[in-house]
Amino acid sequence: MQEEMLKAQESLGEQVIEATVGGGAVSVKVNGKKELIELKISPDAVDPDDVEMLEDMVMSAVNEAMRKADEAAAGSLRSITGGMNIPGLF
């Protein structure tokens, strides 16, 4: 089981999870290890008079991608552990 878990963790690092907000204004990609690997901001989203809105969209996109990465990790581990809840495993 430990070997399978190591393989699952390695494969999570190869997964790419994407989240987009604001109708495509901000797009982020994270890997399964919850590392931000790409951030794209549409030029139309850049309004010097409303930087706060852009900041909110970036935070929202990153948080959504991280939530999806957590779900992917949990699903991967559930298949290995047979649904057992093992504290500290993600």
PDB file of N, CA and C in Angstrom:
ATOM      1  N   MET A   1       0.832  -1.190   0.000  1.00  0.00           N
ATOM      2  CA  MET A   1       0.000   0.000   0.000  1.00  0.00           C
ATOM      3  C   MET A   1       0.877   1.254   0.000  1.00  0.00           C
ATOM      4  N   GLN A   2       1.975   1.200   0.735  1.00  0.00           N
ATOM      5  CA  GLN A   2       2.870   2.351   0.804  1.00  0.00           C
ATOM      6  C   GLN A   2       3.470   2.648  -0.581  1.00  0.00           C
ATOM      7  N   GLU A   3       3.813   1.594  -1.295  1.00  0.00           N
ATOM      8  CA  GLU A   3       4.365   1.762  -2.636  1.00  0.00           C
ATOM      9  C   GLU A   3       3.333   2.391  -3.577  1.00  0.00           C
ATOM     10  N   GLU A   4       2.104   1.943  -3.455  1.00  0.00           N
ATOM     11  CA  GLU A   4       1.041   2.506  -4.280  1.00  0.00           C
ATOM     12  C   GLU A   4       0.824   3.980  -3.953  1.00  0.00           C
ATOM     13  N   MET A   5       0.927   4.332  -2.687  1.00  0.00           N
ATOM     14  CA  MET A   5       0.750   5.722  -2.283  1.00  0.00           C
ATOM     15  C   MET A   5       1.868   6.595  -2.843  1.00  0.00           C
ATOM     16  N   LEU A   6       3.086   6.100  -2.859  1.00  0.00           N
ATOM     17  CA  LEU A   6       4.195   6.859  -3.434  1.00  0.00           C
ATOM     18  C   LEU A   6       3.974   7.084  -4.930  1.00  0.00           C
ATOM     19  N   LYS A   7       3.498   6.057  -5.619  1.00  0.00           N
ATOM     20  CA  LYS A   7       3.205   6.194  -7.049  1.00  0.00           C
ATOM     21  C   LYS A   7       2.089   7.217  -7.263  1.00  0.00           C
ATOM     22  N   ALA A   8       1.081   7.194  -6.401  1.00  0.00           N
ATOM     23  CA  ALA A   8      -0.038   8.135  -6.519  1.00  0.00           C
ATOM     24  C   ALA A   8       0.450   9.561  -6.308  1.00  0.00           C
ATOM     25  N   GLN A   9       1.328   9.767  -5.345  1.00  0.00           N
ATOM     26  CA  GLN A   9       1.862  11.104  -5.096  1.00  0.00           C
ATOM     27  C   GLN A   9       2.681  11.592  -6.289  1.00  0.00           C
ATOM     28  N   GLU A  10       3.451  10.698  -6.887  1.00  0.00           N
ATOM     29  CA  GLU A  10       4.232  11.070  -8.059  1.00  0.00           C
ATOM     30  C   GLU A  10       3.303  11.453  -9.215  1.00  0.00           C
ATOM     31  N   SER A  11       2.257  10.672  -9.417  1.00  0.00           N
ATOM     32  CA  SER A  11       1.356  10.971 -10.530  1.00  0.00           C
ATOM     33  C   SER A  11       0.592  12.270 -10.282  1.00  0.00           C
ATOM     34  N   LEU A  12       0.329  12.609  -9.021  1.00  0.00           N
ATOM     35  CA  LEU A  12      -0.337  13.873  -8.723  1.00  0.00           C
ATOM     36  C   LEU A  12       0.523  15.045  -9.185  1.00  0.00           C
ATOM     37  N   GLY A  13       1.831  14.915  -9.035  1.00  0.00           N
ATOM     38  CA  GLY A  13       2.726  15.978  -9.466  1.00  0.00           C
ATOM     39  C   GLY A  13       2.678  16.199 -10.967  1.00  0.00           C
ATOM     40  N   GLU A  14       2.241  15.188 -11.702  1.00  0.00           N
ATOM     41  CA  GLU A  14       2.159  15.287 -13.161  1.00  0.00           C
ATOM     42  C   GLU A  14       0.793  15.779 -13.635  1.00  0.00           C
ATOM     43  N   GLN A  15      -0.202  15.726 -12.759  1.00  0.00           N
ATOM     44  CA  GLN A  15      -1.538  16.190 -13.139  1.00  0.00           C
ATOM     45  C   GLN A  15      -1.555  17.711 -13.229  1.00  0.00           C
ATOM     46  N   VAL A  16      -2.315  18.224 -14.175  1.00  0.00           N
ATOM     47  CA  VAL A  16      -2.484  19.666 -14.317  1.00  0.00           C
ATOM     48  C   VAL A  16      -3.959  19.977 -14.129  1.00  0.00           C
ATOM     49  N   ILE A  17      -4.234  20.869 -13.185  1.00  0.00           N
ATOM     50  CA  ILE A  17      -5.598  21.262 -12.869  1.00  0.00           C
ATOM     51  C   ILE A  17      -5.734  22.731 -13.236  1.00  0.00           C
ATOM     52  N   GLU A  18      -6.802  23.066 -13.943  1.00  0.00           N
ATOM     53  CA  GLU A  18      -6.998  24.441 -14.412  1.00  0.00           C
ATOM     54  C   GLU A  18      -8.279  25.018 -13.836  1.00  0.00           C
ATOM     55  N   ALA A  19      -8.233  26.304 -13.530  1.00  0.00           N
ATOM     56  CA  ALA A  19      -9.430  27.028 -13.104  1.00  0.00           C
ATOM     57  C   ALA A  19      -9.428  28.375 -13.816  1.00  0.00           C
ATOM     58  N   THR A  20     -10.606  28.787 -14.263  1.00  0.00           N
ATOM     59  CA  THR A  20     -10.765  30.043 -14.973  1.00  0.00           C
ATOM     60  C   THR A  20     -11.911  30.813 -14.341  1.00  0.00           C
ATOM     61  N   VAL A  21     -11.724  32.112 -14.168  1.00  0.00           N
ATOM     62  CA  VAL A  21     -12.774  32.963 -13.600  1.00  0.00           C
ATOM     63  C   VAL A  21     -12.943  34.208 -14.464  1.00  0.00           C
ATOM     64  N   GLY A  22     -14.019  34.907 -14.202  1.00  0.00           N
ATOM     65  CA  GLY A  22     -14.264  36.156 -14.910  1.00  0.00           C
ATOM     66  C   GLY A  22     -14.474  35.971 -16.399  1.00  0.00           C
ATOM     67  N   GLY A  23     -15.103  34.863 -16.775  1.00  0.00           N
ATOM     68  CA  GLY A  23     -15.352  34.614 -18.186  1.00  0.00           C
ATOM     69  C   GLY A  23     -14.076  34.468 -18.998  1.00  0.00           C
ATOM     70  N   GLY A  24     -13.043  33.942 -18.357  1.00  0.00           N
ATOM     71  CA  GLY A  24     -11.765  33.743 -19.046  1.00  0.00           C
ATOM     72  C   GLY A  24     -10.764  34.855 -18.791  1.00  0.00           C
ATOM     73  N   ALA A  25     -11.127  35.824 -17.965  1.00  0.00           N
ATOM     74  CA  ALA A  25     -10.228  36.948 -17.684  1.00  0.00           C
ATOM     75  C   ALA A  25      -8.963  36.492 -16.967  1.00  0.00           C
ATOM     76  N   VAL A  26      -9.112  35.523 -16.070  1.00  0.00           N
ATOM     77  CA  VAL A  26      -7.969  34.991 -15.326  1.00  0.00           C
ATOM     78  C   VAL A  26      -8.023  33.477 -15.373  1.00  0.00           C
ATOM     79  N   SER A  27      -6.903  32.886 -15.715  1.00  0.00           N
ATOM     80  CA  SER A  27      -6.801  31.433 -15.797  1.00  0.00           C
ATOM     81  C   SER A  27      -5.528  31.000 -15.077  1.00  0.00           C
ATOM     82  N   VAL A  28      -5.643  29.969 -14.249  1.00  0.00           N
ATOM     83  CA  VAL A  28      -4.472  29.444 -13.549  1.00  0.00           C
ATOM     84  C   VAL A  28      -4.403  27.940 -13.738  1.00  0.00           C
ATOM     85  N   LYS A  29      -3.190  27.433 -13.665  1.00  0.00           N
ATOM     86  CA  LYS A  29      -2.966  25.995 -13.675  1.00  0.00           C
ATOM     87  C   LYS A  29      -2.074  25.658 -12.486  1.00  0.00           C
ATOM     88  N   VAL A  30      -2.448  24.590 -11.788  1.00  0.00           N
ATOM     89  CA  VAL A  30      -1.636  24.066 -10.699  1.00  0.00           C
ATOM     90  C   VAL A  30      -1.410  22.595 -10.974  1.00  0.00           C
ATOM     91  N   ASN A  31      -0.375  22.049 -10.372  1.00  0.00           N
ATOM     92  CA  ASN A  31      -0.195  20.605 -10.486  1.00  0.00           C
ATOM     93  C   ASN A  31      -0.826  19.947  -9.271  1.00  0.00           C
ATOM     94  N   GLY A  32      -0.823  18.644  -9.248  1.00  0.00           N
ATOM     95  CA  GLY A  32      -1.442  17.909  -8.153  1.00  0.00           C
ATOM     96  C   GLY A  32      -0.758  18.097  -6.819  1.00  0.00           C
ATOM     97  N   LYS A  33       0.440  18.680  -6.844  1.00  0.00           N
ATOM     98  CA  LYS A  33       1.147  18.994  -5.593  1.00  0.00           C
ATOM     99  C   LYS A  33       0.804  20.401  -5.114  1.00  0.00           C
ATOM    100  N   LYS A  34      -0.185  20.999  -5.765  1.00  0.00           N
ATOM    101  CA  LYS A  34      -0.672  22.338  -5.435  1.00  0.00           C
ATOM    102  C   LYS A  34       0.400  23.409  -5.627  1.00  0.00           C
ATOM    103  N   GLU A  35       1.178  23.253  -6.699  1.00  0.00           N
ATOM    104  CA  GLU A  35       2.153  24.267  -7.077  1.00  0.00           C
ATOM    105  C   GLU A  35       1.588  25.024  -8.280  1.00  0.00           C
ATOM    106  N   LEU A  36       1.583  26.334  -8.196  1.00  0.00           N
ATOM    107  CA  LEU A  36       1.107  27.157  -9.298  1.00  0.00           C
ATOM    108  C   LEU A  36       2.112  27.054 -10.436  1.00  0.00           C
ATOM    109  N   ILE A  37       1.643  26.604 -11.602  1.00  0.00           N
ATOM    110  CA  ILE A  37       2.564  26.420 -12.721  1.00  0.00           C
ATOM    111  C   ILE A  37       2.272  27.373 -13.878  1.00  0.00           C
ATOM    112  N   GLU A  38       1.102  28.005 -13.870  1.00  0.00           N
ATOM    113  CA  GLU A  38       0.798  28.963 -14.929  1.00  0.00           C
ATOM    114  C   GLU A  38      -0.273  29.934 -14.460  1.00  0.00           C
ATOM    115  N   LEU A  39      -0.099  31.195 -14.824  1.00  0.00           N
ATOM    116  CA  LEU A  39      -1.079  32.232 -14.538  1.00  0.00           C
ATOM    117  C   LEU A  39      -1.217  33.076 -15.794  1.00  0.00           C
ATOM    118  N   LYS A  40      -2.451  33.193 -16.299  1.00  0.00           N
ATOM    119  CA  LYS A  40      -2.707  34.018 -17.481  1.00  0.00           C
ATOM    120  C   LYS A  40      -3.782  35.037 -17.141  1.00  0.00           C
ATOM    121  N   ILE A  41      -3.506  36.268 -17.527  1.00  0.00           N
ATOM    122  CA  ILE A  41      -4.452  37.358 -17.301  1.00  0.00           C
ATOM    123  C   ILE A  41      -4.732  38.014 -18.644  1.00  0.00           C
ATOM    124  N   SER A  42      -5.997  38.083 -18.995  1.00  0.00           N
ATOM    125  CA  SER A  42      -6.400  38.727 -20.243  1.00  0.00           C
ATOM    126  C   SER A  42      -6.113  40.227 -20.141  1.00  0.00           C
ATOM    127  N   PRO A  43      -5.582  40.827 -21.177  1.00  0.00           N
ATOM    128  CA  PRO A  43      -5.350  42.275 -21.158  1.00  0.00           C
ATOM    129  C   PRO A  43      -6.633  43.059 -20.859  1.00  0.00           C
ATOM    130  N   ASP A  44      -7.779  42.513 -21.247  1.00  0.00           N
ATOM    131  CA  ASP A  44      -9.045  43.184 -20.976  1.00  0.00           C
ATOM    132  C   ASP A  44      -9.362  43.248 -19.481  1.00  0.00           C
ATOM    133  N   ALA A  45      -8.742  42.392 -18.695  1.00  0.00           N
ATOM    134  CA  ALA A  45      -9.005  42.349 -17.252  1.00  0.00           C
ATOM    135  C   ALA A  45      -8.191  43.385 -16.493  1.00  0.00           C
ATOM    136  N   VAL A  46      -7.258  44.013 -17.169  1.00  0.00           N
ATOM    137  CA  VAL A  46      -6.368  44.968 -16.501  1.00  0.00           C
ATOM    138  C   VAL A  46      -6.973  46.368 -16.603  1.00  0.00           C
ATOM    139  N   ASP A  47      -7.517  46.811 -15.490  1.00  0.00           N
ATOM    140  CA  ASP A  47      -8.090  48.158 -15.393  1.00  0.00           C
ATOM    141  C   ASP A  47      -7.331  48.889 -14.286  1.00  0.00           C
ATOM    142  N   PRO A  48      -6.497  49.853 -14.647  1.00  0.00           N
ATOM    143  CA  PRO A  48      -5.699  50.544 -13.629  1.00  0.00           C
ATOM    144  C   PRO A  48      -6.549  51.210 -12.553  1.00  0.00           C
ATOM    145  N   ASP A  49      -7.815  51.470 -12.862  1.00  0.00           N
ATOM    146  CA  ASP A  49      -8.686  52.100 -11.873  1.00  0.00           C
ATOM    147  C   ASP A  49      -9.386  51.085 -10.969  1.00  0.00           C
ATOM    148  N   ASP A  50      -9.214  49.796 -11.257  1.00  0.00           N
ATOM    149  CA  ASP A  50      -9.868  48.769 -10.443  1.00  0.00           C
ATOM    150  C   ASP A  50      -8.958  47.554 -10.282  1.00  0.00           C
ATOM    151  N   VAL A  51      -7.802  47.772  -9.707  1.00  0.00           N
ATOM    152  CA  VAL A  51      -6.834  46.703  -9.482  1.00  0.00           C
ATOM    153  C   VAL A  51      -7.393  45.674  -8.507  1.00  0.00           C
ATOM    154  N   GLU A  52      -8.213  46.112  -7.585  1.00  0.00           N
ATOM    155  CA  GLU A  52      -8.788  45.213  -6.577  1.00  0.00           C
ATOM    156  C   GLU A  52      -9.609  44.100  -7.221  1.00  0.00           C
ATOM    157  N   MET A  53     -10.340  44.421  -8.275  1.00  0.00           N
ATOM    158  CA  MET A  53     -11.137  43.390  -8.955  1.00  0.00           C
ATOM    159  C   MET A  53     -10.220  42.321  -9.561  1.00  0.00           C
ATOM    160  N   LEU A  54      -9.128  42.730 -10.173  1.00  0.00           N
ATOM    161  CA  LEU A  54      -8.175  41.785 -10.751  1.00  0.00           C
ATOM    162  C   LEU A  54      -7.554  40.925  -9.656  1.00  0.00           C
ATOM    163  N   GLU A  55      -7.195  41.545  -8.551  1.00  0.00           N
ATOM    164  CA  GLU A  55      -6.644  40.782  -7.429  1.00  0.00           C
ATOM    165  C   GLU A  55      -7.643  39.736  -6.939  1.00  0.00           C
ATOM    166  N   ASP A  56      -8.902  40.122  -6.835  1.00  0.00           N
ATOM    167  CA  ASP A  56      -9.942  39.187  -6.393  1.00  0.00           C
ATOM    168  C   ASP A  56     -10.095  38.024  -7.371  1.00  0.00           C
ATOM    169  N   MET A  57     -10.030  38.324  -8.676  1.00  0.00           N
ATOM    170  CA  MET A  57     -10.164  37.252  -9.666  1.00  0.00           C
ATOM    171  C   MET A  57      -8.976  36.295  -9.596  1.00  0.00           C
ATOM    172  N   VAL A  58      -7.769  36.822  -9.399  1.00  0.00           N
ATOM    173  CA  VAL A  58      -6.590  35.957  -9.283  1.00  0.00           C
ATOM    174  C   VAL A  58      -6.728  35.052  -8.062  1.00  0.00           C
ATOM    175  N   MET A  59      -7.099  35.637  -6.927  1.00  0.00           N
ATOM    176  CA  MET A  59      -7.267  34.822  -5.712  1.00  0.00           C
ATOM    177  C   MET A  59      -8.339  33.768  -5.904  1.00  0.00           C
ATOM    178  N   SER A  60      -9.438  34.142  -6.532  1.00  0.00           N
ATOM    179  CA  SER A  60     -10.531  33.203  -6.752  1.00  0.00           C
ATOM    180  C   SER A  60     -10.092  32.053  -7.649  1.00  0.00           C
ATOM    181  N   ALA A  61      -9.380  32.352  -8.713  1.00  0.00           N
ATOM    182  CA  ALA A  61      -8.915  31.310  -9.630  1.00  0.00           C
ATOM    183  C   ALA A  61      -7.922  30.378  -8.950  1.00  0.00           C
ATOM    184  N   VAL A  62      -6.989  30.935  -8.194  1.00  0.00           N
ATOM    185  CA  VAL A  62      -6.000  30.099  -7.497  1.00  0.00           C
ATOM    186  C   VAL A  62      -6.690  29.217  -6.469  1.00  0.00           C
ATOM    187  N   ASN A  63      -7.601  29.786  -5.698  1.00  0.00           N
ATOM    188  CA  ASN A  63      -8.308  28.997  -4.684  1.00  0.00           C
ATOM    189  C   ASN A  63      -9.125  27.875  -5.313  1.00  0.00           C
ATOM    190  N   GLU A  64      -9.766  28.151  -6.432  1.00  0.00           N
ATOM    191  CA  GLU A  64     -10.557  27.114  -7.118  1.00  0.00           C
ATOM    192  C   GLU A  64      -9.650  25.999  -7.631  1.00  0.00           C
ATOM    193  N   ALA A  65      -8.516  26.367  -8.200  1.00  0.00           N
ATOM    194  CA  ALA A  65      -7.582  25.353  -8.696  1.00  0.00           C
ATOM    195  C   ALA A  65      -7.046  24.505  -7.540  1.00  0.00           C
ATOM    196  N   MET A  66      -6.752  25.121  -6.416  1.00  0.00           N
ATOM    197  CA  MET A  66      -6.252  24.377  -5.246  1.00  0.00           C
ATOM    198  C   MET A  66      -7.326  23.430  -4.716  1.00  0.00           C
ATOM    199  N   ARG A  67      -8.585  23.884  -4.718  1.00  0.00           N
ATOM    200  CA  ARG A  67      -9.684  23.022  -4.272  1.00  0.00           C
ATOM    201  C   ARG A  67      -9.796  21.805  -5.187  1.00  0.00           C
ATOM    202  N   LYS A  68      -9.678  22.036  -6.503  1.00  0.00           N
ATOM    203  CA  LYS A  68      -9.738  20.930  -7.451  1.00  0.00           C
ATOM    204  C   LYS A  68      -8.549  19.982  -7.264  1.00  0.00           C
ATOM    205  N   ALA A  69      -7.376  20.526  -6.951  1.00  0.00           N
ATOM    206  CA  ALA A  69      -6.199  19.686  -6.710  1.00  0.00           C
ATOM    207  C   ALA A  69      -6.418  18.823  -5.469  1.00  0.00           C
ATOM    208  N   ASP A  70      -7.020  19.398  -4.430  1.00  0.00           N
ATOM    209  CA  ASP A  70      -7.335  18.625  -3.224  1.00  0.00           C
ATOM    210  C   ASP A  70      -8.301  17.481  -3.545  1.00  0.00           C
ATOM    211  N   GLU A  71      -9.308  17.777  -4.358  1.00  0.00           N
ATOM    212  CA  GLU A  71     -10.272  16.741  -4.740  1.00  0.00           C
ATOM    213  C   GLU A  71      -9.600  15.623  -5.532  1.00  0.00           C
ATOM    214  N   ALA A  72      -8.695  15.995  -6.428  1.00  0.00           N
ATOM    215  CA  ALA A  72      -7.980  14.990  -7.225  1.00  0.00           C
ATOM    216  C   ALA A  72      -7.120  14.116  -6.326  1.00  0.00           C
ATOM    217  N   ALA A  73      -6.440  14.731  -5.362  1.00  0.00           N
ATOM    218  CA  ALA A  73      -5.594  13.976  -4.444  1.00  0.00           C
ATOM    219  C   ALA A  73      -6.436  13.047  -3.577  1.00  0.00           C
ATOM    220  N   ALA A  74      -7.550  13.548  -3.079  1.00  0.00           N
ATOM    221  CA  ALA A  74      -8.420  12.728  -2.230  1.00  0.00           C
ATOM    222  C   ALA A  74      -8.972  11.542  -3.010  1.00  0.00           C
ATOM    223  N   GLY A  75      -9.382  11.781  -4.240  1.00  0.00           N
ATOM    224  CA  GLY A  75      -9.909  10.689  -5.069  1.00  0.00           C
ATOM    225  C   GLY A  75      -8.860   9.640  -5.352  1.00  0.00           C
ATOM    226  N   SER A  76      -7.648  10.085  -5.597  1.00  0.00           N
ATOM    227  CA  SER A  76      -6.548   9.167  -5.876  1.00  0.00           C
ATOM    228  C   SER A  76      -6.242   8.307  -4.644  1.00  0.00           C
ATOM    229  N   LEU A  77      -6.242   8.925  -3.493  1.00  0.00           N
ATOM    230  CA  LEU A  77      -5.943   8.178  -2.267  1.00  0.00           C
ATOM    231  C   LEU A  77      -7.085   7.249  -1.865  1.00  0.00           C
ATOM    232  N   ARG A  78      -8.331   7.684  -2.129  1.00  0.00           N
ATOM    233  CA  ARG A  78      -9.474   6.823  -1.798  1.00  0.00           C
ATOM    234  C   ARG A  78      -9.386   5.502  -2.545  1.00  0.00           C
ATOM    235  N   SER A  79      -8.920   5.567  -3.781  1.00  0.00           N
ATOM    236  CA  SER A  79      -8.834   4.333  -4.551  1.00  0.00           C
ATOM    237  C   SER A  79      -7.754   3.409  -3.991  1.00  0.00           C
ATOM    238  N   ILE A  80      -6.741   3.964  -3.372  1.00  0.00           N
ATOM    239  CA  ILE A  80      -5.657   3.157  -2.805  1.00  0.00           C
ATOM    240  C   ILE A  80      -6.029   2.617  -1.426  1.00  0.00           C
ATOM    241  N   THR A  81      -6.618   3.479  -0.600  1.00  0.00           N
ATOM    242  CA  THR A  81      -6.911   3.092   0.779  1.00  0.00           C
ATOM    243  C   THR A  81      -8.260   2.411   0.929  1.00  0.00           C
ATOM    244  N   GLY A  82      -8.997   2.297  -0.161  1.00  0.00           N
ATOM    245  CA  GLY A  82     -10.305   1.659  -0.088  1.00  0.00           C
ATOM    246  C   GLY A  82     -11.294   2.472   0.710  1.00  0.00           C
ATOM    247  N   GLY A  83     -11.082   3.783   0.770  1.00  0.00           N
ATOM    248  CA  GLY A  83     -12.000   4.662   1.486  1.00  0.00           C
ATOM    249  C   GLY A  83     -11.660   4.863   2.946  1.00  0.00           C
ATOM    250  N   MET A  84     -10.608   4.177   3.444  1.00  0.00           N
ATOM    251  CA  MET A  84     -10.206   4.385   4.839  1.00  0.00           C
ATOM    252  C   MET A  84      -9.711   5.811   5.009  1.00  0.00           C
ATOM    253  N   ASN A  85     -10.074   6.441   6.109  1.00  0.00           N
ATOM    254  CA  ASN A  85      -9.613   7.789   6.408  1.00  0.00           C
ATOM    255  C   ASN A  85      -8.342   7.694   7.237  1.00  0.00           C
ATOM    256  N   ILE A  86      -7.189   8.007   6.610  1.00  0.00           N
ATOM    257  CA  ILE A  86      -5.917   7.957   7.302  1.00  0.00           C
ATOM    258  C   ILE A  86      -5.447   9.390   7.529  1.00  0.00           C
ATOM    259  N   PRO A  87      -5.453   9.857   8.777  1.00  0.00           N
ATOM    260  CA  PRO A  87      -5.097  11.245   9.066  1.00  0.00           C
ATOM    261  C   PRO A  87      -3.689  11.607   8.527  1.00  0.00           C
ATOM    262  N   GLY A  88      -3.598  12.840   8.031  1.00  0.00           N
ATOM    263  CA  GLY A  88      -2.314  13.351   7.573  1.00  0.00           C
ATOM    264  C   GLY A  88      -1.923  12.992   6.159  1.00  0.00           C
ATOM    265  N   LEU A  89      -2.814  12.377   5.413  1.00  0.00           N
ATOM    266  CA  LEU A  89      -2.471  11.968   4.045  1.00  0.00           C
ATOM    267  C   LEU A  89      -3.010  12.931   3.005  1.00  0.00           C
ATOM    268  N   PHE A  90      -3.072  14.122   3.137  1.00  0.00           N
ATOM    269  CA  PHE A  90      -3.576  15.133   2.225  1.00  0.00           C
ATOM    270  C   PHE A  90      -4.750  15.794   2.835  1.00  0.00           C
TER     271      PHE A  90
END
